[in-house]
DNA sequence: CATCACCCAATTTTT
DNA sequence: TTGGGTGATG
């Protein structure tokens, strides 16, 4: 391998395949706004190159300049394939690239967002920029028929769909869902798929009964998907690998088509993704990968930073560029965050020349409500200093942590946007309506049909459905084919038969309308099926919201159609542009992060995972506690390392300020639970960080912080002997010297560390340490309670 | 066959 | 606290 950034042979070979396409070469511009390392990465034209880029080191900038440079030096734009981690990143990258090469993206076609990948496919003048999954989906849309038994109009099953398939399969195999929870089975299946293990191999490898059965589930699950002409997220990647491996002509074409590859966030690629990159690039060698091992946070999804090592072995002679200068954050943030990560690949120490800022702040609060209040007042202070809401982000480990904060935001009227969580397209009503369209247009998509066969209720109960399914199975046809056959519909009787007839008519009508505008199709599906009426009467309270969501769906569909309308004329061999297919594909592949527009006047809330690649002036990370970060389900040493990197990612999202919060108590499902500050605090004590004592609630002693701290050391949770006090129980009335009377609403812990929650008549709800608080019992439970 | 009431279990991160 | 699953009733 050569020294930093300089190709071994020094002279770029001509890597531009000759295919007679128009040459859009422009004179390469000087790039004064890049530093030396960045420039090296940008002008390295042919051959493999590895860019190790720390947070805030201008990686996206390098990528976009690099793409522009390739185009300027004669590479036809459409030959450039850039893979990003989210659709939104793809859209952003496309936008910025177009700006570099002098095209105004807004003028050209307005919005792209999650359609970016599609655009590249459709327009020769644009680079293809998309996620691996979108890229594969488009690719399969063109080629999947080469693999038995798939057809081009395959559907993509999301997590909810997958779970239902596993449910069916469990029935088929007569396994019970308590010993084989679908969730767990699916995670095994996904793990196998990511390791590219077939069901047969999984079975051969199984040593316990449980493993053997799970492998059987895997096999039946896969068979079921194939029967339904459906693929899951992992299949998108795996089938692409298979196609490239098994069909030399396809591989050949793909290699020629994608002559230059750039892959971002390489630390989070999994095995099949790596193989796709290798298959495409091993001949022309024009592969540029960028990433940061210190930001690898998706190993649980099969991603492996080992792909860096594999790349280094399998693409010998690659150039290496380190981007270590951070342009984003204050020295305080950089030095605190840097203590969390070793920095792989040796010398790479992140540094910044930015001016000093404030210290990273660690603050204890008494519980999740106090945490929420703290966040609100913090935001108020920042707003006062002129920070815009969209420059503030709340980043948490678990989606569930958003709830308390949201409640407080609502109370105090803080505008916010939660990214992720319960995804829009997973909502029941949205899935139901889409299922109507799927069932109407995809005869083999039995999952969709089953979903709506009795929704709204039309007399097709469990018994009738079973009988009908048996009849279909006997004939060896899918349920979708069966319902289109009058003879088969007659295998059930009475109300059920009538119901099936009705549904068949509805589906036929929808099928008929296949070419109508998507919003109309959606409206039809909602109306004709009786779904709207069903919502109105059986779910009156939520009906309005659900109908609004359906409208929202129609709007999204309209947008897809709109964009298709602006598309340049189709080129030969291009995947289908049928709006329904394109839309369903988009629905399946949008990521949570894609919804982050950043433009709205709102505080952003999202998981630490979803925050990857984003940046904000001010960042708050609540819940920095043991069992949360690091999460309790991850106690292997490698897992702890990943949790550490997760915190690293979180802190380095901040430009100016990072505030880490931890609560002494946190209410879980059943009641309050004492919390211990994250052990990661031990690792980040030192320069640039300030630990603040608890200041928000009466009655709580100072909290414990490990390592270097300003706390005075009193330990509110001593493990010493105690005497149980039987009187302080839920419902008992107490009188507090300062807070007056209140009733105990919850207790936890024992002895000296016993905590009680008290609803005071005049001071609201407080958490008290029973042994410290100046209080006495005035009445046992079930004496008069005060209102509410 | 549909509806309702009750009980229990679940909680990581996501394309 | 929620959602899903079960069982009794109409």
mmCIF file of C-alpha atoms in Angstrom, chain A residues 256-623:
data_model
loop_
_atom_site.group_PDB
_atom_site.id
_atom_site.type_symbol
_atom_site.label_atom_id
_atom_site.label_comp_id
_atom_site.label_asym_id
_atom_site.label_seq_id
_atom_site.Cartn_x
_atom_site.Cartn_y
_atom_site.Cartn_z
ATOM 1 C CA UNK A 256 -19.930 -1.431 -16.660
ATOM 2 C CA UNK A 257 -22.836 0.611 -15.469
ATOM 3 C CA UNK A 258 -21.277 1.418 -12.113
ATOM 4 C CA UNK A 259 -17.700 2.208 -12.941
ATOM 5 C CA UNK A 260 -16.968 4.243 -9.824
ATOM 6 C CA UNK A 261 -18.158 3.371 -6.345
ATOM 7 C CA UNK A 262 -18.202 5.411 -3.193
ATOM 8 C CA UNK A 263 -19.421 3.909 0.033
ATOM 9 C CA UNK A 264 -20.067 6.026 3.063
ATOM 10 C CA UNK A 265 -20.334 4.883 6.689
ATOM 11 C CA UNK A 266 -18.380 1.831 5.733
ATOM 12 C CA UNK A 267 -18.006 0.773 9.358
ATOM 13 C CA UNK A 268 -21.684 -0.088 9.319
ATOM 14 C CA UNK A 269 -21.745 -2.321 6.286
ATOM 15 C CA UNK A 270 -22.454 -6.001 6.710
ATOM 16 C CA UNK A 271 -21.164 -8.970 4.838
ATOM 17 C CA UNK A 272 -23.573 -8.986 1.888
ATOM 18 C CA UNK A 273 -23.097 -5.266 1.454
ATOM 19 C CA UNK A 274 -19.373 -5.694 1.351
ATOM 20 C CA UNK A 275 -19.743 -8.455 -1.205
ATOM 21 C CA UNK A 276 -21.892 -6.310 -3.434
ATOM 22 C CA UNK A 277 -19.244 -3.609 -3.336
ATOM 23 C CA UNK A 278 -16.516 -6.098 -4.038
ATOM 24 C CA UNK A 279 -18.357 -7.797 -6.873
ATOM 25 C CA UNK A 280 -18.961 -4.484 -8.555
ATOM 26 C CA UNK A 281 -15.506 -3.063 -7.967
ATOM 27 C CA UNK A 282 -13.035 -5.913 -8.059
ATOM 28 C CA UNK A 283 -12.465 -5.558 -11.742
ATOM 29 C CA UNK A 284 -12.249 -1.820 -12.179
ATOM 30 C CA UNK A 285 -10.978 -1.248 -8.627
ATOM 31 C CA UNK A 286 -12.582 2.157 -8.463
ATOM 32 C CA UNK A 287 -13.814 1.854 -4.941
ATOM 33 C CA UNK A 288 -13.705 4.633 -2.420
ATOM 34 C CA UNK A 289 -14.779 3.790 1.088
ATOM 35 C CA UNK A 290 -15.172 6.251 3.912
ATOM 36 C CA UNK A 291 -15.985 5.599 7.481
ATOM 37 C CA UNK A 292 -14.860 5.653 11.049
ATOM 38 C CA UNK A 293 -14.349 2.523 13.138
ATOM 39 C CA UNK A 294 -15.011 4.649 16.204
ATOM 40 C CA UNK A 295 -18.522 5.264 15.022
ATOM 41 C CA UNK A 296 -19.443 1.657 14.404
ATOM 42 C CA UNK A 297 -22.778 1.218 16.134
ATOM 43 C CA UNK A 298 -24.682 -1.340 14.125
ATOM 44 C CA UNK A 299 -22.939 -4.619 14.828
ATOM 45 C CA UNK A 300 -26.190 -6.043 16.150
ATOM 46 C CA UNK A 301 -27.477 -5.726 12.642
ATOM 47 C CA UNK A 302 -24.646 -7.681 11.186
ATOM 48 C CA UNK A 303 -22.410 -4.740 10.458
ATOM 49 C CA UNK A 304 -18.762 -5.272 11.009
ATOM 50 C CA UNK A 305 -15.884 -2.876 11.106
ATOM 51 C CA UNK A 306 -13.855 -5.906 10.061
ATOM 52 C CA UNK A 307 -14.903 -5.029 6.573
ATOM 53 C CA UNK A 308 -12.164 -2.409 6.809
ATOM 54 C CA UNK A 309 -9.636 -5.153 7.297
ATOM 55 C CA UNK A 310 -11.136 -7.195 4.519
ATOM 56 C CA UNK A 311 -10.956 -4.222 2.216
ATOM 57 C CA UNK A 312 -7.344 -3.648 3.128
ATOM 58 C CA UNK A 313 -6.518 -7.221 2.232
ATOM 59 C CA UNK A 314 -8.637 -7.576 -0.832
ATOM 60 C CA UNK A 315 -7.854 -4.260 -2.428
ATOM 61 C CA UNK A 316 -4.106 -4.123 -2.113
ATOM 62 C CA UNK A 317 -2.483 -0.955 -3.291
ATOM 63 C CA UNK A 318 -5.258 1.226 -1.972
ATOM 64 C CA UNK A 319 -4.521 4.727 -0.863
ATOM 65 C CA UNK A 320 -5.249 5.782 2.688
ATOM 66 C CA UNK A 321 -6.357 9.187 3.853
ATOM 67 C CA UNK A 322 -6.985 10.169 7.439
ATOM 68 C CA UNK A 323 -9.289 13.056 8.144
ATOM 69 C CA UNK A 324 -8.564 13.945 11.729
ATOM 70 C CA UNK A 325 -9.288 17.591 11.939
ATOM 71 C CA UNK A 326 -12.700 18.297 13.331
ATOM 72 C CA UNK A 327 -14.406 21.419 12.094
ATOM 73 C CA UNK A 328 -17.610 20.934 13.959
ATOM 74 C CA UNK A 329 -17.124 21.031 17.682
ATOM 75 C CA UNK A 330 -15.413 22.857 20.497
ATOM 76 C CA UNK A 331 -12.141 21.523 21.891
ATOM 77 C CA UNK A 332 -14.033 20.596 25.038
ATOM 78 C CA UNK A 333 -16.417 18.348 23.194
ATOM 79 C CA UNK A 334 -13.638 16.763 21.196
ATOM 80 C CA UNK A 335 -11.441 16.062 24.180
ATOM 81 C CA UNK A 336 -14.250 14.648 26.301
ATOM 82 C CA UNK A 337 -15.586 12.471 23.507
ATOM 83 C CA UNK A 338 -12.133 11.314 22.536
ATOM 84 C CA UNK A 339 -11.625 9.783 25.940
ATOM 85 C CA UNK A 340 -14.337 7.310 25.100
ATOM 86 C CA UNK A 341 -12.676 5.771 22.104
ATOM 87 C CA UNK A 342 -9.271 4.308 21.634
ATOM 88 C CA UNK A 343 -9.031 5.482 18.070
ATOM 89 C CA UNK A 344 -8.455 2.517 15.836
ATOM 90 C CA UNK A 345 -5.836 2.298 13.145
ATOM 91 C CA UNK A 346 -3.221 3.896 15.312
ATOM 92 C CA UNK A 347 -2.350 7.502 14.998
ATOM 93 C CA UNK A 348 -5.774 8.836 14.290
ATOM 94 C CA UNK A 349 -6.313 11.364 17.045
ATOM 95 C CA UNK A 350 -9.137 13.748 16.505
ATOM 96 C CA UNK A 351 -8.193 17.386 16.937
ATOM 97 C CA UNK A 352 -9.727 20.754 16.321
ATOM 98 C CA UNK A 353 -8.569 24.297 15.909
ATOM 99 C CA UNK A 354 -11.950 25.695 16.825
ATOM 100 C CA UNK A 355 -12.063 28.291 19.606
ATOM 101 C CA UNK A 356 -12.805 27.230 23.156
ATOM 102 C CA UNK A 357 -16.400 26.830 24.186
ATOM 103 C CA UNK A 358 -18.161 25.781 27.336
ATOM 104 C CA UNK A 359 -17.512 22.592 29.165
ATOM 105 C CA UNK A 360 -19.524 19.493 28.553
ATOM 106 C CA UNK A 361 -22.056 19.421 31.325
ATOM 107 C CA UNK A 362 -23.115 16.435 33.413
ATOM 108 C CA UNK A 363 -26.102 17.045 35.553
ATOM 109 C CA UNK A 364 -28.044 14.847 37.880
ATOM 110 C CA UNK A 365 -31.799 15.113 38.199
ATOM 111 C CA UNK A 366 -34.111 13.308 40.552
ATOM 112 C CA UNK A 367 -36.316 11.482 38.094
ATOM 113 C CA UNK A 368 -37.515 11.448 34.526
ATOM 114 C CA UNK A 369 -39.954 14.256 35.113
ATOM 115 C CA UNK A 370 -37.305 16.446 36.606
ATOM 116 C CA UNK A 371 -35.150 15.454 33.676
ATOM 117 C CA UNK A 372 -37.822 16.657 31.291
ATOM 118 C CA UNK A 373 -38.209 19.921 33.188
ATOM 119 C CA UNK A 374 -34.479 20.385 33.189
ATOM 120 C CA UNK A 375 -34.400 19.935 29.448
ATOM 121 C CA UNK A 376 -37.146 22.479 28.969
ATOM 122 C CA UNK A 377 -35.409 25.113 31.059
ATOM 123 C CA UNK A 378 -32.162 24.398 29.297
ATOM 124 C CA UNK A 379 -33.868 24.923 25.984
ATOM 125 C CA UNK A 380 -35.432 28.129 27.256
ATOM 126 C CA UNK A 381 -32.003 29.438 28.187
ATOM 127 C CA UNK A 382 -30.569 28.515 24.814
ATOM 128 C CA UNK A 383 -33.472 30.066 22.994
ATOM 129 C CA UNK A 384 -32.842 33.192 25.002
ATOM 130 C CA UNK A 385 -29.284 33.191 23.722
ATOM 131 C CA UNK A 386 -30.552 33.034 20.189
ATOM 132 C CA UNK A 387 -30.278 29.331 19.388
ATOM 133 C CA UNK A 388 -32.940 28.192 16.962
ATOM 134 C CA UNK A 389 -35.025 25.187 18.003
ATOM 135 C CA UNK A 390 -33.868 23.129 15.052
ATOM 136 C CA UNK A 391 -30.322 23.538 16.287
ATOM 137 C CA UNK A 392 -31.209 21.642 19.430
ATOM 138 C CA UNK A 393 -31.461 17.878 19.667
ATOM 139 C CA UNK A 394 -32.435 15.464 22.395
ATOM 140 C CA UNK A 395 -30.695 12.150 21.822
ATOM 141 C CA UNK A 396 -31.590 9.097 23.859
ATOM 142 C CA UNK A 397 -30.697 5.466 23.945
ATOM 143 C CA UNK A 398 -34.260 4.142 23.908
ATOM 144 C CA UNK A 399 -37.273 5.414 22.073
ATOM 145 C CA UNK A 400 -39.284 4.931 25.233
ATOM 146 C CA UNK A 401 -37.297 7.679 26.931
ATOM 147 C CA UNK A 402 -38.946 10.233 24.729
ATOM 148 C CA UNK A 403 -42.306 9.915 26.411
ATOM 149 C CA UNK A 404 -41.718 11.873 29.602
ATOM 150 C CA UNK A 405 -39.894 14.538 27.662
ATOM 151 C CA UNK A 406 -42.664 14.834 25.122
ATOM 152 C CA UNK A 407 -45.229 15.241 27.846
ATOM 153 C CA UNK A 408 -43.306 18.084 29.345
ATOM 154 C CA UNK A 409 -42.743 19.641 25.933
ATOM 155 C CA UNK A 410 -46.448 19.574 25.316
ATOM 156 C CA UNK A 411 -47.175 21.078 28.698
ATOM 157 C CA UNK A 412 -44.693 23.846 28.201
ATOM 158 C CA UNK A 413 -45.364 24.294 24.529
ATOM 159 C CA UNK A 414 -41.938 23.474 23.259
ATOM 160 C CA UNK A 415 -42.247 22.650 19.568
ATOM 161 C CA UNK A 416 -40.599 19.338 18.867
ATOM 162 C CA UNK A 417 -40.354 16.571 16.307
ATOM 163 C CA UNK A 418 -39.736 12.974 17.232
ATOM 164 C CA UNK A 419 -37.807 11.153 14.572
ATOM 165 C CA UNK A 420 -38.583 7.459 14.465
ATOM 166 C CA UNK A 421 -40.317 5.522 17.171
ATOM 167 C CA UNK A 422 -43.619 4.310 15.869
ATOM 168 C CA UNK A 423 -43.042 4.775 12.210
ATOM 169 C CA UNK A 424 -45.802 6.239 10.171
ATOM 170 C CA UNK A 425 -45.886 3.475 7.624
ATOM 171 C CA UNK A 426 -46.227 0.866 10.338
ATOM 172 C CA UNK A 427 -49.458 2.268 11.626
ATOM 173 C CA UNK A 428 -52.336 -0.093 11.451
ATOM 174 C CA UNK A 429 -54.618 1.982 9.286
ATOM 175 C CA UNK A 430 -51.829 2.762 6.860
ATOM 176 C CA UNK A 431 -50.859 -0.871 6.578
ATOM 177 C CA UNK A 432 -54.469 -1.882 6.164
ATOM 178 C CA UNK A 433 -55.098 0.470 3.288
ATOM 179 C CA UNK A 434 -51.862 -0.479 1.610
ATOM 180 C CA UNK A 435 -52.806 -4.118 2.091
ATOM 181 C CA UNK A 436 -55.929 -3.518 0.018
ATOM 182 C CA UNK A 437 -53.837 -2.178 -2.818
ATOM 183 C CA UNK A 438 -51.328 -4.965 -2.491
ATOM 184 C CA UNK A 439 -53.980 -7.649 -2.387
ATOM 185 C CA UNK A 440 -55.635 -6.131 -5.427
ATOM 186 C CA UNK A 441 -52.523 -5.861 -7.537
ATOM 187 C CA UNK A 442 -50.280 -8.676 -6.389
ATOM 188 C CA UNK A 443 -52.046 -11.981 -6.671
ATOM 189 C CA UNK A 444 -49.369 -13.825 -4.750
ATOM 190 C CA UNK A 445 -49.164 -11.427 -1.833
ATOM 191 C CA UNK A 446 -51.251 -13.534 0.533
ATOM 192 C CA UNK A 447 -50.070 -11.694 3.579
ATOM 193 C CA UNK A 448 -51.792 -8.560 2.399
ATOM 194 C CA UNK A 449 -54.944 -10.446 1.563
ATOM 195 C CA UNK A 450 -55.050 -12.181 4.904
ATOM 196 C CA UNK A 451 -54.616 -8.887 6.635
ATOM 197 C CA UNK A 452 -57.773 -7.469 5.156
ATOM 198 C CA UNK A 453 -59.836 -10.525 4.435
ATOM 199 C CA UNK A 454 -61.938 -9.808 7.478
ATOM 200 C CA UNK A 455 -61.145 -6.171 8.081
ATOM 201 C CA UNK A 456 -63.657 -4.686 8.277
ATOM 202 C CA UNK A 457 -65.540 -7.708 9.574
ATOM 203 C CA UNK A 458 -67.388 -9.400 6.768
ATOM 204 C CA UNK A 459 -68.191 -12.733 8.297
ATOM 205 C CA UNK A 460 -64.986 -14.468 7.356
ATOM 206 C CA UNK A 461 -63.925 -15.789 10.718
ATOM 207 C CA UNK A 462 -61.223 -18.152 11.711
ATOM 208 C CA UNK A 463 -63.100 -21.266 10.685
ATOM 209 C CA UNK A 464 -64.119 -20.028 7.264
ATOM 210 C CA UNK A 465 -60.674 -18.690 6.561
ATOM 211 C CA UNK A 466 -59.141 -22.011 7.436
ATOM 212 C CA UNK A 467 -61.528 -23.883 5.204
ATOM 213 C CA UNK A 468 -60.855 -21.491 2.382
ATOM 214 C CA UNK A 469 -57.117 -21.752 2.821
ATOM 215 C CA UNK A 470 -57.312 -25.520 2.788
ATOM 216 C CA UNK A 471 -59.235 -25.417 -0.435
ATOM 217 C CA UNK A 472 -56.618 -23.134 -1.984
ATOM 218 C CA UNK A 473 -53.814 -25.324 -0.749
ATOM 219 C CA UNK A 474 -55.466 -28.419 -2.197
ATOM 220 C CA UNK A 475 -55.460 -26.809 -5.582
ATOM 221 C CA UNK A 476 -51.940 -25.614 -5.116
ATOM 222 C CA UNK A 477 -52.847 -21.975 -5.626
ATOM 223 C CA UNK A 478 -52.397 -18.864 -3.520
ATOM 224 C CA UNK A 479 -55.167 -17.322 -1.525
ATOM 225 C CA UNK A 480 -55.164 -14.413 -3.911
ATOM 226 C CA UNK A 481 -55.806 -16.707 -6.828
ATOM 227 C CA UNK A 482 -58.458 -18.552 -4.890
ATOM 228 C CA UNK A 483 -60.494 -15.493 -4.039
ATOM 229 C CA UNK A 484 -60.596 -14.596 -7.708
ATOM 230 C CA UNK A 485 -62.211 -17.950 -8.473
ATOM 231 C CA UNK A 486 -65.956 -18.204 -7.965
ATOM 232 C CA UNK A 487 -65.819 -21.946 -7.608
ATOM 233 C CA UNK A 488 -63.358 -21.757 -4.771
ATOM 234 C CA UNK A 489 -65.242 -18.999 -3.046
ATOM 235 C CA UNK A 490 -68.095 -21.468 -2.928
ATOM 236 C CA UNK A 491 -66.137 -23.755 -0.622
ATOM 237 C CA UNK A 492 -67.370 -21.636 2.264
ATOM 238 C CA UNK A 493 -70.990 -21.009 3.083
ATOM 239 C CA UNK A 494 -73.369 -18.415 4.313
ATOM 240 C CA UNK A 495 -72.162 -15.110 5.604
ATOM 241 C CA UNK A 496 -68.575 -15.978 4.900
ATOM 242 C CA UNK A 497 -69.326 -16.707 1.266
ATOM 243 C CA UNK A 498 -71.119 -13.432 0.889
ATOM 244 C CA UNK A 499 -68.184 -11.693 2.508
ATOM 245 C CA UNK A 500 -65.700 -13.251 0.121
ATOM 246 C CA UNK A 501 -67.847 -12.300 -2.848
ATOM 247 C CA UNK A 502 -67.920 -8.731 -1.686
ATOM 248 C CA UNK A 503 -64.204 -8.600 -1.149
ATOM 249 C CA UNK A 504 -63.528 -10.192 -4.510
ATOM 250 C CA UNK A 505 -65.647 -7.507 -6.145
ATOM 251 C CA UNK A 506 -63.807 -4.786 -4.269
ATOM 252 C CA UNK A 507 -60.445 -6.172 -5.257
ATOM 253 C CA UNK A 508 -61.529 -6.478 -8.868
ATOM 254 C CA UNK A 509 -62.627 -2.860 -8.864
ATOM 255 C CA UNK A 510 -59.352 -1.755 -7.372
ATOM 256 C CA UNK A 511 -57.452 -3.827 -9.878
ATOM 257 C CA UNK A 512 -59.409 -2.147 -12.584
ATOM 258 C CA UNK A 513 -58.274 1.229 -11.300
ATOM 259 C CA UNK A 514 -54.630 0.325 -11.460
ATOM 260 C CA UNK A 515 -53.745 3.193 -13.753
ATOM 261 C CA UNK A 516 -55.636 5.840 -11.845
ATOM 262 C CA UNK A 517 -53.739 8.376 -9.735
ATOM 263 C CA UNK A 518 -52.475 6.825 -6.524
ATOM 264 C CA UNK A 519 -54.351 9.140 -4.157
ATOM 265 C CA UNK A 520 -57.569 8.101 -5.865
ATOM 266 C CA UNK A 521 -56.662 4.475 -5.556
ATOM 267 C CA UNK A 522 -56.026 4.978 -1.889
ATOM 268 C CA UNK A 523 -59.320 6.767 -1.443
ATOM 269 C CA UNK A 524 -61.081 3.978 -3.328
ATOM 270 C CA UNK A 525 -59.510 1.320 -1.186
ATOM 271 C CA UNK A 526 -60.592 3.147 1.955
ATOM 272 C CA UNK A 527 -64.094 3.731 0.711
ATOM 273 C CA UNK A 528 -65.143 0.701 -1.302
ATOM 274 C CA UNK A 529 -63.864 -1.752 1.230
ATOM 275 C CA UNK A 530 -65.992 -0.178 3.897
ATOM 276 C CA UNK A 531 -62.847 0.537 5.827
ATOM 277 C CA UNK A 532 -63.733 4.156 6.369
ATOM 278 C CA UNK A 533 -67.143 3.316 7.776
ATOM 279 C CA UNK A 534 -65.565 0.639 9.893
ATOM 280 C CA UNK A 535 -63.125 3.130 11.400
ATOM 281 C CA UNK A 536 -65.873 5.626 12.050
ATOM 282 C CA UNK A 537 -68.012 3.291 14.049
ATOM 283 C CA UNK A 538 -65.725 0.781 15.691
ATOM 284 C CA UNK A 539 -62.949 3.186 16.609
ATOM 285 C CA UNK A 540 -64.793 6.420 16.930
ATOM 286 C CA UNK A 541 -62.292 8.014 19.307
ATOM 287 C CA UNK A 542 -59.296 7.584 17.077
ATOM 288 C CA UNK A 543 -61.089 7.517 13.740
ATOM 289 C CA UNK A 544 -60.282 11.094 12.875
ATOM 290 C CA UNK A 545 -56.623 10.692 13.498
ATOM 291 C CA UNK A 546 -56.510 7.433 11.584
ATOM 292 C CA UNK A 547 -58.321 8.923 8.636
ATOM 293 C CA UNK A 548 -55.921 11.813 8.692
ATOM 294 C CA UNK A 549 -53.090 9.344 8.509
ATOM 295 C CA UNK A 550 -54.660 7.759 5.483
ATOM 296 C CA UNK A 551 -54.857 11.160 3.896
ATOM 297 C CA UNK A 552 -51.257 11.701 4.770
ATOM 298 C CA UNK A 553 -50.505 8.469 2.971
ATOM 299 C CA UNK A 554 -52.338 9.729 -0.083
ATOM 300 C CA UNK A 555 -50.277 12.902 0.025
ATOM 301 C CA UNK A 556 -47.058 10.929 0.119
ATOM 302 C CA UNK A 557 -48.273 8.877 -2.820
ATOM 303 C CA UNK A 558 -49.107 12.003 -4.729
ATOM 304 C CA UNK A 559 -45.614 13.239 -4.157
ATOM 305 C CA UNK A 560 -44.101 10.104 -5.603
ATOM 306 C CA UNK A 561 -46.327 10.421 -8.620
ATOM 307 C CA UNK A 562 -45.418 14.035 -9.019
ATOM 308 C CA UNK A 563 -41.766 13.227 -9.091
ATOM 309 C CA UNK A 564 -42.268 10.464 -11.601
ATOM 310 C CA UNK A 565 -44.023 12.908 -13.822
ATOM 311 C CA UNK A 566 -40.940 15.095 -13.981
ATOM 312 C CA UNK A 567 -38.645 12.227 -14.755
ATOM 313 C CA UNK A 568 -36.769 12.145 -18.034
ATOM 314 C CA UNK A 569 -37.895 9.587 -20.562
ATOM 315 C CA UNK A 570 -37.176 6.009 -19.579
ATOM 316 C CA UNK A 571 -33.995 4.419 -20.742
ATOM 317 C CA UNK A 572 -33.761 0.899 -21.944
ATOM 318 C CA UNK A 573 -33.731 -1.861 -19.371
ATOM 319 C CA UNK A 574 -34.696 0.511 -16.613
ATOM 320 C CA UNK A 575 -36.751 -0.908 -13.765
ATOM 321 C CA UNK A 576 -40.481 -0.385 -13.737
ATOM 322 C CA UNK A 577 -41.777 3.060 -13.088
ATOM 323 C CA UNK A 578 -45.262 2.004 -12.276
ATOM 324 C CA UNK A 579 -46.222 4.486 -9.563
ATOM 325 C CA UNK A 580 -47.680 1.856 -7.283
ATOM 326 C CA UNK A 581 -44.527 -0.235 -7.362
ATOM 327 C CA UNK A 582 -42.303 2.759 -6.865
ATOM 328 C CA UNK A 583 -44.431 4.034 -4.053
ATOM 329 C CA UNK A 584 -44.638 0.738 -2.207
ATOM 330 C CA UNK A 585 -40.912 0.388 -2.525
ATOM 331 C CA UNK A 586 -40.397 3.784 -1.056
ATOM 332 C CA UNK A 587 -42.831 3.060 1.737
ATOM 333 C CA UNK A 588 -40.897 -0.034 2.668
ATOM 334 C CA UNK A 589 -37.490 1.558 2.542
ATOM 335 C CA UNK A 590 -37.872 4.948 4.150
ATOM 336 C CA UNK A 591 -35.803 5.187 7.252
ATOM 337 C CA UNK A 592 -36.756 6.990 10.387
ATOM 338 C CA UNK A 593 -33.958 9.430 9.838
ATOM 339 C CA UNK A 594 -35.416 10.322 6.467
ATOM 340 C CA UNK A 595 -38.124 12.217 8.245
ATOM 341 C CA UNK A 596 -35.669 14.594 9.783
ATOM 342 C CA UNK A 597 -35.983 17.666 7.664
ATOM 343 C CA UNK A 598 -34.062 19.954 9.973
ATOM 344 C CA UNK A 599 -35.851 22.858 8.452
ATOM 345 C CA UNK A 600 -38.796 23.023 10.751
ATOM 346 C CA UNK A 601 -38.773 25.247 13.725
ATOM 347 C CA UNK A 602 -38.652 22.375 16.152
ATOM 348 C CA UNK A 603 -36.425 20.694 18.625
ATOM 349 C CA UNK A 604 -35.389 17.291 17.295
ATOM 350 C CA UNK A 605 -35.765 14.165 19.369
ATOM 351 C CA UNK A 606 -34.347 10.839 18.260
ATOM 352 C CA UNK A 607 -32.314 7.859 19.297
ATOM 353 C CA UNK A 608 -28.564 8.020 19.352
ATOM 354 C CA UNK A 609 -28.566 5.577 16.470
ATOM 355 C CA UNK A 610 -30.776 7.773 14.352
ATOM 356 C CA UNK A 611 -28.535 10.766 15.022
ATOM 357 C CA UNK A 612 -25.634 9.325 13.115
ATOM 358 C CA UNK A 613 -24.448 11.739 10.490
ATOM 359 C CA UNK A 614 -26.350 14.710 11.901
ATOM 360 C CA UNK A 615 -25.116 17.727 13.810
ATOM 361 C CA UNK A 616 -26.647 20.365 16.060
ATOM 362 C CA UNK A 617 -25.459 23.378 18.011
ATOM 363 C CA UNK A 618 -26.761 21.995 21.281
ATOM 364 C CA UNK A 619 -27.291 18.402 22.243
ATOM 365 C CA UNK A 620 -28.876 16.929 25.335
ATOM 366 C CA UNK A 621 -28.437 13.265 26.117
ATOM 367 C CA UNK A 622 -30.814 12.171 28.871
ATOM 368 C CA UNK A 623 -30.648 8.856 30.665
#
